[in-house]
């Protein structure tokens, strides 16, 4: 591995972790998407990752992600951080998908703006089953039916699945999310993907059925 760059080595290490987790879970590694999270990392590192085959990147902050998206129009950027209503338009313009949709008011605003801008954007509903909503955002389970109803009225915002950031000290959180997905997949009659698991806990997320893991530090190193 001596002639591999740091990034190439970390990618190889991460792929090995994902493969091992899949093997233990009896899953095909190709069924787990790796979303590289490039927040607070320089554009040069995004370029390096792009040269190694990645084309989609997760970003937390609208302004930072929009600057990267503008600088690299051939790459895709996905918003995984909280979205305030006054940044909704900028977010729709910069990001191909928004994973942090967590309230009806935001759905209605995004839908109106997507119409005005003549855009389609895949969205994920960020859920919070643990009452942490004020910290990281996320829709409480009790509010989920109304939010999914609101999305059904928005053809420009197709629903891709559920995203969550469970608190680390919460055993069984990934399994709870898998059950939630199961229930709503049956009710909605459409596939719903599950985005869960980060650098520190992706094995547990894969074991519980994650379709996408979002990985920052294990891939790009410590953030600035
Ligand atoms: C920062 C972040 C990640 C990546 O976290 P790491 O621990 O660096 O892998 C994933 N998802 C969200 C929502 C984040 O904010």
Coordinates of C-alpha atoms and ligand atoms in Angstrom, one line a residue:
X1 CA 0.0 0.0 0.0
X2 CA 3.1 2.2 0.1
X3 CA 2.5 3.9 -3.2
X4 CA -1.2 4.6 -2.4
X5 CA -2.2 8.1 -1.3
X6 CA -3.6 8.6 2.3
X7 CA -7.0 9.0 0.8
X8 CA -6.8 5.9 -1.4
X9 CA -5.6 3.9 1.7
X10 CA -8.5 5.1 3.8
X11 CA -11.0 4.3 1.0
X12 CA -9.6 0.8 0.8
X13 CA -9.8 0.4 4.6
X14 CA -13.4 1.7 4.6
X15 CA -14.4 -0.7 1.7
X16 CA -12.9 -3.5 3.7
X17 CA -15.0 -2.5 6.8
X18 CA -18.1 -2.3 4.7
X19 CA -17.4 -5.7 3.1
X20 CA -16.7 -7.4 6.4
X21 CA -19.9 -5.9 7.9
X22 CA -21.9 -7.1 4.9
X23 CA -20.5 -10.5 5.0
X24 CA -21.4 -10.9 8.7
X25 CA -24.9 -9.6 7.8
X26 CA -25.3 -11.9 4.8
X27 CA -25.6 -8.9 2.5
X28 CA -24.0 -7.9 -0.8
X29 CA -21.5 -5.0 -0.4
X30 CA -23.0 -3.5 -3.6
X31 CA -26.3 -2.9 -1.7
X32 CA -24.6 -0.4 0.7
X33 CA -24.0 3.0 -0.8
X34 CA -21.1 5.0 0.6
X35 CA -21.8 8.7 0.7
X36 CA -18.6 10.6 1.4
X37 CA -19.2 13.6 3.7
X38 CA -16.9 16.5 2.7
X39 CA -18.1 19.1 5.2
X40 CA -15.3 21.4 6.4
X41 CA -12.9 19.7 4.1
X42 CA -11.1 21.6 1.3
X43 CA -12.1 21.4 -2.4
X44 CA -8.8 19.8 -3.2
X45 CA -9.7 16.7 -1.2
X46 CA -13.1 16.5 -3.0
X47 CA -11.2 16.6 -6.2
X48 CA -8.9 13.8 -5.0
X49 CA -11.9 11.7 -4.1
X50 CA -13.5 12.5 -7.4
X51 CA -10.4 11.3 -9.2
X52 CA -10.7 8.0 -7.2
X53 CA -14.2 7.5 -8.4
X54 CA -16.6 9.3 -6.2
X55 CA -19.1 11.7 -7.8
X56 CA -21.6 12.5 -5.0
X57 CA -20.7 14.3 -1.7
X58 CA -22.6 15.0 1.4
X59 CA -22.4 18.6 2.9
X60 CA -23.8 20.0 6.1
X61 CA -23.8 23.7 5.5
X62 CA -25.7 25.4 2.6
X63 CA -23.2 28.1 2.0
X64 CA -20.2 25.8 2.0
X65 CA -21.9 23.2 -0.1
X66 CA -23.2 25.8 -2.6
X67 CA -19.7 27.1 -3.0
X68 CA -18.4 23.7 -3.8
X69 CA -21.2 22.9 -6.1
X70 CA -20.6 26.1 -8.0
X71 CA -16.9 25.3 -8.3
X72 CA -17.5 21.7 -9.4
X73 CA -20.7 21.6 -11.6
X74 CA -19.9 18.0 -12.7
X75 CA -20.2 16.6 -9.2
X76 CA -23.3 16.0 -7.2
X77 CA -23.8 17.4 -3.7
X78 CA -26.4 16.3 -1.2
X79 CA -27.5 18.4 1.8
X80 CA -27.3 16.3 5.1
X81 CA -27.3 19.2 7.6
X82 CA -30.2 21.2 9.0
X83 CA -32.0 23.5 6.6
X84 CA -33.5 26.9 7.6
X85 CA -36.4 28.2 5.6
X86 CA -34.5 31.3 4.4
X87 CA -31.8 29.0 2.8
X88 CA -34.4 26.8 1.1
X89 CA -33.9 28.4 -2.3
X90 CA -30.1 28.3 -2.2
X91 CA -30.3 24.6 -1.1
X92 CA -32.6 23.6 -4.0
X93 CA -30.2 25.3 -6.5
X94 CA -27.0 23.8 -5.1
X95 CA -28.0 20.3 -4.0
X96 CA -29.3 17.4 -6.0
X97 CA -30.9 15.9 -3.0
X98 CA -31.9 17.1 0.5
X99 CA -31.7 14.6 3.3
X100 CA -32.8 16.8 6.2
X101 CA -36.4 17.4 5.4
X102 CA -38.1 17.3 8.8
X103 CA -41.2 19.5 8.9
X104 CA -44.4 20.3 6.9
X105 CA -43.6 24.0 6.6
X106 CA -40.3 23.2 5.0
X107 CA -41.9 20.7 2.6
X108 CA -44.4 23.3 1.4
X109 CA -41.7 25.9 0.9
X110 CA -39.4 23.6 -1.0
X111 CA -42.3 22.5 -3.1
X112 CA -43.3 26.0 -4.0
X113 CA -39.7 27.0 -4.8
X114 CA -39.1 23.9 -6.8
X115 CA -42.1 24.8 -8.9
X116 CA -40.8 28.3 -9.4
X117 CA -37.3 27.2 -10.3
X118 CA -38.6 24.3 -12.4
X119 CA -36.5 21.7 -10.5
X120 CA -37.0 18.2 -9.2
X121 CA -35.1 17.2 -6.1
X122 CA -35.1 13.9 -4.3
X123 CA -35.7 14.3 -0.6
X124 CA -35.2 12.2 2.5
X125 CA -37.1 12.6 5.7
X126 CA -34.9 13.0 8.7
X127 CA -36.4 11.2 11.6
X128 CA -35.7 11.5 15.3
X129 CA -37.2 8.7 17.4
X130 CA -35.2 9.7 20.5
X131 CA -36.4 13.2 21.4
X132 CA -33.2 14.9 20.3
X133 CA -34.9 17.1 17.8
X134 CA -33.6 20.4 19.0
X135 CA -30.0 19.4 18.6
X136 CA -29.7 17.7 15.2
X137 CA -33.2 18.3 13.7
X138 CA -35.5 15.4 12.7
X139 CA -39.1 14.7 12.6
X140 CA -40.6 13.0 15.7
X141 CA -42.5 9.7 15.0
X142 CA -45.8 11.3 15.9
X143 CA -45.4 14.0 13.3
X144 CA -44.3 11.6 10.5
X145 CA -47.8 10.8 9.1
X146 CA -48.5 14.5 8.4
X147 CA -45.1 15.1 6.9
X148 CA -45.4 12.1 4.5
X149 CA -48.9 13.3 3.6
X150 CA -47.5 16.7 2.7
X151 CA -44.8 15.1 0.6
X152 CA -47.4 13.1 -1.4
X153 CA -48.7 16.5 -2.7
X154 CA -45.3 17.5 -4.0
X155 CA -44.4 15.7 -7.3
X156 CA -41.2 17.8 -7.5
X157 CA -39.9 16.3 -4.3
X158 CA -39.9 12.6 -4.7
X159 CA -39.3 10.7 -1.4
X160 CA -36.2 8.6 -1.4
X161 CA -36.2 7.3 2.2
X162 CA -35.4 8.1 5.8
X163 CA -32.3 9.6 7.2
X164 CA -31.3 9.6 10.9
X165 CA -28.5 10.4 13.3
X166 CA -29.3 8.3 16.3
X167 CA -27.5 9.2 19.6
X168 CA -24.4 7.0 20.0
X169 CA -25.5 5.7 23.4
X170 CA -28.7 4.3 22.1
X171 CA -28.6 0.5 21.7
X172 CA -31.2 -0.8 19.2
X173 CA -31.6 2.6 17.5
X174 CA -30.7 1.2 14.1
X175 CA -33.1 -1.7 14.5
X176 CA -35.9 0.8 15.5
X177 CA -35.2 2.7 12.3
X178 CA -35.3 -0.5 10.2
X179 CA -38.8 -1.3 11.7
X180 CA -40.0 2.3 11.0
X181 CA -38.9 1.9 7.4
X182 CA -40.6 -1.5 7.1
X183 CA -43.9 -0.1 8.4
X184 CA -43.9 2.9 6.1
X185 CA -42.7 1.0 3.0
X186 CA -45.8 -1.2 3.4
X187 CA -48.1 1.7 4.0
X188 CA -46.7 3.8 1.1
X189 CA -46.3 0.9 -1.3
X190 CA -43.0 2.2 -2.5
X191 CA -39.4 1.4 -1.7
X192 CA -37.8 3.6 1.0
X193 CA -34.1 3.7 1.6
X194 CA -32.5 4.1 4.9
X195 CA -29.5 6.4 5.4
X196 CA -27.9 5.7 8.7
X197 CA -24.4 5.0 10.1
X198 CA -21.3 7.1 10.1
X199 CA -17.5 6.6 10.7
X200 CA -17.9 5.2 14.2
X201 CA -21.0 3.0 13.8
X202 CA -21.4 2.0 10.2
X203 CA -21.0 -1.8 11.0
X204 CA -24.1 -1.7 13.4
X205 CA -26.0 0.3 10.8
X206 CA -25.2 -2.2 8.0
X207 CA -26.2 -5.1 10.2
X208 CA -29.6 -3.5 10.8
X209 CA -30.2 -2.8 7.1
X210 CA -28.7 0.6 6.2
X211 CA -28.8 1.2 2.4
X212 CA -26.5 4.2 2.7
X213 CA -23.8 5.1 5.2
X214 CA -22.5 8.7 5.4
X215 CA -18.8 8.8 6.2
X216 CA -16.6 11.8 6.9
X217 CA -13.7 11.4 9.2
X218 CA -12.9 7.8 8.4
X219 CA -12.5 8.8 4.8
X220 CA -11.1 12.4 4.8
X221 CA -9.5 12.6 8.2
X222 CA -10.2 15.2 10.9
X223 CA -12.1 18.2 9.9
X224 CA -10.8 21.8 10.0
Ligands
LIG1 C1 -20.7 14.9 9.8 C2 -21.8 14.0 9.5 C3 -21.6 12.7 9.0 C4 -20.2 12.1 9.0 O1 -19.7 12.0 10.3 P1 -18.3 11.2 10.5 O2 -18.4 10.8 11.9 O3 -17.2 12.2 10.3 O4 -18.3 10.0 9.6 C5 -22.7 12.0 8.6 N1 -23.9 12.4 8.7 C6 -24.2 13.7 9.1 C7 -25.6 14.1 9.2 C8 -23.2 14.5 9.5 O5 -23.5 15.7 10.0

